[in-house]
Amino acid sequence: QVQLQESGPGLIKPSETLSLTCTVSGDSISSGIHYWGWARQPPGKGLEWIGSVYNSGTTHKNPTLKSRISISVHTPENEFSLKVRSVTATDTAVYYCARARFGRGTNAYFFSIDVWGKGATVTVSS
Amino acid sequence: QSVLTQPPSVSAAPGQKVTISCSGTVSNIGNNYVSWYQHLPGTAPKLLIYDNSLRPSGIPARFSGSKSVTSATLDITGLQTGDEADYYCGTWDDSLNTGVLGGGTKLTVL
């Protein structure tokens, strides 16, 4: 059974860098079958897909966050990470790590998120 | 503001059928496969439908999905109180070059 577990500080100050790590068990990032990504849900709002990374380091990022985020893989540890720079209160959210299917089918891309972590609450406050 | 538009809320009585819509454009739904997710507060979201209409193992046949041109729908039949949750559509967007999720629809089972 594949399980994902987020870890990182629950409280950070404005202008700092948010850093989260996702530890994967029951699957191997280095297998190259899936992409690995992040989503978030601010209080009272819907889910937002942040972006994903492949084991090669190739990333796809939400354009609204692209300039502030880094998504990386750490294959020896079977982990991947998210960094969000210069955070503000609007970055307060529950952050989920996830496994995604992505590829080119018959004349169309398929993209679906088949495994999710339980979520980590991150609050940005001074 | 998501590129995929969903109604904020829908409601129906237990045992009835409900349809949740997801509207996009050629660059996302029009060109690519759609997925659907169920999200109960405080839990991890769950994949209900992938590749427009396929169900992962363990998802009841009460949940079905379809796609037509630049819109997709999720149908839930035989509604149960346990189906009360937020539902999201998702797909790939060729212009944004990333996955996208809809704004979400809150289902109330009256």
Coordinates of C-alpha atoms in Angstrom, one line a residue:
Chain A
Q1 CA 0.0 0.0 0.0
V2 CA 1.4 3.3 -1.1
Q3 CA 1.6 6.0 1.6
L4 CA 2.7 9.6 1.6
Q5 CA 3.6 11.6 4.7
E6 CA 4.2 15.3 4.8
S7 CA 6.6 16.9 7.3
G8 CA 7.7 20.4 8.1
P9 CA 7.2 23.4 10.4
G10 CA 3.6 24.2 11.2
L11 CA 4.3 27.9 11.8
I12 CA 6.5 30.2 9.8
K13 CA 6.9 34.0 9.7
P14 CA 6.0 36.3 6.8
S15 CA 8.9 36.7 4.2
E16 CA 10.5 33.4 5.2
T17 CA 10.7 30.2 3.1
L18 CA 8.2 27.4 3.6
S19 CA 9.9 24.0 3.4
L20 CA 8.0 20.7 3.3
T21 CA 9.1 17.2 2.7
C22 CA 7.1 14.2 1.5
T23 CA 8.3 10.7 2.4
V24 CA 7.1 7.9 0.1
S25 CA 6.5 4.3 1.3
G26 CA 5.2 1.4 -0.7
D27 CA 6.5 2.8 -4.0
S28 CA 9.8 4.0 -5.4
I29 CA 10.3 7.5 -6.9
S30 CA 13.1 6.2 -9.0
S31 CA 10.8 3.7 -10.8
G32 CA 9.9 6.5 -13.1
I33 CA 6.2 5.5 -13.4
H34 CA 4.7 8.5 -11.7
Y35 CA 5.1 12.2 -11.1
W36 CA 5.1 13.5 -7.5
G37 CA 3.4 16.7 -6.6
W38 CA 1.9 19.1 -4.1
A39 CA -1.6 20.7 -3.6
R40 CA -2.9 23.1 -1.0
Q41 CA -6.1 24.2 0.5
P42 CA -6.3 27.7 2.2
P43 CA -8.9 28.0 4.9
G44 CA -12.4 28.2 3.5
K45 CA -11.2 27.8 -0.1
G46 CA -10.8 25.0 -2.6
L47 CA -7.9 22.8 -3.5
E48 CA -5.2 24.3 -5.6
W49 CA -2.6 22.2 -7.6
I50 CA 0.9 23.6 -6.9
G51 CA 3.0 21.5 -9.2
S52 CA 4.8 18.2 -9.8
V53 CA 8.2 16.7 -10.3
Y54 CA 9.5 13.6 -12.1
N55 CA 12.4 11.5 -11.0
S56 CA 14.6 13.2 -13.6
G57 CA 14.0 16.6 -12.0
T58 CA 11.6 17.8 -14.6
T59 CA 8.9 20.0 -13.1
H60 CA 5.5 21.4 -14.0
K61 CA 4.4 24.4 -11.9
N62 CA 1.3 26.5 -11.3
P63 CA 2.0 29.7 -13.2
T64 CA 0.6 31.8 -10.3
L65 CA 3.3 30.4 -8.0
K66 CA 6.1 29.5 -10.4
S67 CA 8.4 32.4 -9.4
R68 CA 8.3 31.5 -5.7
I69 CA 8.4 27.7 -5.6
S70 CA 10.9 24.9 -6.0
I71 CA 9.9 21.2 -6.2
S72 CA 12.7 18.7 -6.0
V73 CA 13.2 14.9 -5.7
H74 CA 15.6 13.1 -3.4
T75 CA 15.6 9.6 -4.8
P76 CA 18.1 8.0 -2.3
E77 CA 15.8 8.9 0.5
N78 CA 12.6 8.3 -1.6
E79 CA 11.4 11.8 -0.7
F80 CA 10.5 14.9 -2.6
S81 CA 10.1 18.4 -1.3
L82 CA 8.5 21.8 -1.8
K83 CA 9.9 25.2 -1.0
V84 CA 7.8 28.4 -1.2
R85 CA 9.8 31.6 -0.9
S86 CA 8.7 35.0 0.5
V87 CA 5.5 33.6 2.1
T88 CA 2.6 35.8 3.2
A89 CA -0.6 35.1 5.1
T90 CA -2.2 34.0 1.8
D91 CA 0.2 31.0 1.8
T92 CA -1.5 29.7 5.0
A93 CA -3.1 26.4 4.0
V94 CA -3.2 22.6 4.4
Y95 CA -0.5 21.3 2.1
Y96 CA -0.9 17.8 0.6
C97 CA 1.7 15.8 -1.2
A98 CA 0.5 13.4 -3.9
R99 CA 1.4 10.9 -6.5
A100 CA 0.2 11.7 -10.0
R101 CA -0.3 9.7 -13.2
F102 CA 0.8 11.8 -16.2
G103 CA 1.5 11.0 -19.7
R104 CA 0.4 11.1 -23.3
G105 CA -2.4 8.8 -24.3
T106 CA -4.1 8.6 -27.7
N107 CA -4.1 12.3 -28.8
A108 CA -4.6 13.5 -25.2
Y109 CA -2.7 13.9 -21.9
F110 CA -3.9 11.9 -19.0
F111 CA -3.4 13.5 -15.5
S112 CA -4.8 12.2 -12.3
I113 CA -3.8 12.1 -8.7
D114 CA -4.2 8.7 -7.3
V115 CA -2.5 8.8 -3.9
W116 CA -2.6 11.7 -1.5
G117 CA -1.0 12.4 1.9
K118 CA -3.1 13.3 4.9
G119 CA -2.0 16.9 4.7
A120 CA 0.1 19.3 6.8
T121 CA -1.2 22.5 8.2
V122 CA 1.1 25.5 7.6
T123 CA 0.3 28.9 9.2
V124 CA 2.1 32.0 8.2
S125 CA 2.1 34.5 11.0
S126 CA 4.4 36.8 12.9
Chain B
Q1 CA -9.8 31.6 -9.8
S2 CA -9.6 28.2 -11.5
V3 CA -9.6 27.6 -15.2
L4 CA -12.1 24.9 -14.6
T5 CA -15.6 26.1 -13.5
Q6 CA -17.8 24.1 -11.2
P7 CA -21.0 25.1 -9.4
P8 CA -20.3 26.1 -5.8
S9 CA -22.9 23.7 -4.5
V10 CA -25.5 21.1 -5.4
S11 CA -28.0 19.2 -3.3
A12 CA -30.3 16.3 -3.5
A13 CA -32.2 13.8 -1.3
P14 CA -30.9 10.4 -0.2
G15 CA -31.4 7.8 -2.9
Q16 CA -31.6 10.4 -5.6
K17 CA -29.2 11.3 -8.4
V18 CA -27.0 14.4 -8.6
T19 CA -24.9 15.7 -11.5
I20 CA -21.8 17.9 -10.9
S21 CA -20.5 19.8 -13.9
C22 CA -17.0 21.0 -14.8
S23 CA -16.6 23.5 -17.6
G24 CA -13.3 24.3 -19.3
T25 CA -11.7 25.1 -22.6
V26 CA -10.1 23.5 -25.6
S27 CA -6.6 23.8 -23.9
N28 CA -7.7 21.7 -20.9
I29 CA -10.8 19.5 -21.0
G30 CA -11.2 19.8 -24.7
N31 CA -7.8 18.2 -25.4
N32 CA -7.2 16.0 -22.4
Y33 CA -8.6 13.4 -20.0
V34 CA -10.6 14.4 -16.9
S35 CA -10.5 13.1 -13.3
W36 CA -12.7 13.6 -10.3
Y37 CA -12.0 13.7 -6.6
Q38 CA -14.0 13.5 -3.4
H39 CA -12.7 15.5 -0.4
L40 CA -14.2 15.2 3.1
P41 CA -13.0 17.8 5.6
G42 CA -9.9 16.8 7.5
T43 CA -9.1 13.8 5.3
A44 CA -7.0 13.1 2.2
P45 CA -8.8 13.7 -1.1
K46 CA -9.8 10.5 -2.9
L47 CA -9.7 9.7 -6.6
L48 CA -13.1 8.8 -7.9
I49 CA -12.8 8.9 -11.7
Y50 CA -9.8 9.0 -14.0
D51 CA -9.4 9.2 -17.8
N52 CA -12.9 10.7 -18.1
S53 CA -14.9 7.6 -17.0
L54 CA -12.8 4.9 -15.4
R55 CA -13.2 4.0 -11.7
P56 CA -10.2 3.0 -9.5
S57 CA -10.6 -0.3 -7.7
G58 CA -13.0 0.1 -4.7
I59 CA -15.0 3.0 -6.1
P60 CA -18.7 2.0 -6.4
A61 CA -20.4 2.1 -9.7
R62 CA -22.8 4.7 -8.3
F63 CA -20.0 7.2 -9.3
S64 CA -19.7 7.7 -13.0
G65 CA -18.0 10.3 -15.2
S66 CA -18.3 11.5 -18.8
K67 CA -16.9 14.2 -21.0
S68 CA -18.3 16.1 -24.0
V69 CA -16.1 18.6 -25.9
T70 CA -15.0 21.2 -23.2
S71 CA -17.2 20.0 -20.3
A72 CA -17.3 17.0 -18.0
T73 CA -19.8 15.7 -15.6
L74 CA -19.8 13.5 -12.5
D75 CA -23.0 11.6 -11.8
I76 CA -23.7 10.1 -8.3
T77 CA -26.7 7.9 -8.1
G78 CA -28.3 6.3 -5.0
L79 CA -27.1 9.2 -2.9
Q80 CA -26.1 8.4 0.7
T81 CA -25.5 10.8 3.6
G82 CA -21.8 9.7 3.5
D83 CA -21.5 11.2 0.1
E84 CA -21.6 14.7 1.6
A85 CA -18.3 16.2 0.6
D86 CA -16.5 18.5 -1.7
Y87 CA -16.0 17.3 -5.3
Y88 CA -13.3 18.5 -7.6
C89 CA -12.6 17.9 -11.3
G90 CA -9.1 17.9 -12.7
T91 CA -7.2 17.7 -15.9
W92 CA -4.0 18.8 -17.8
D93 CA -3.9 22.3 -19.3
D94 CA -1.8 22.5 -22.5
S95 CA -1.4 26.3 -22.2
L96 CA -0.4 26.4 -18.6
N97 CA 1.7 23.2 -18.9
T98 CA 0.5 21.9 -15.6
G99 CA -2.3 20.0 -14.0
V100 CA -5.3 22.0 -12.9
L101 CA -8.2 21.5 -10.4
G102 CA -11.7 23.0 -10.5
G103 CA -12.9 25.3 -7.8
G104 CA -14.9 22.5 -6.1
T105 CA -18.5 21.7 -5.5
K106 CA -20.0 21.2 -2.1
L107 CA -22.6 18.3 -2.2
T108 CA -25.3 18.4 0.4
V109 CA -27.5 15.3 0.9
L110 CA -30.7 16.7 2.3

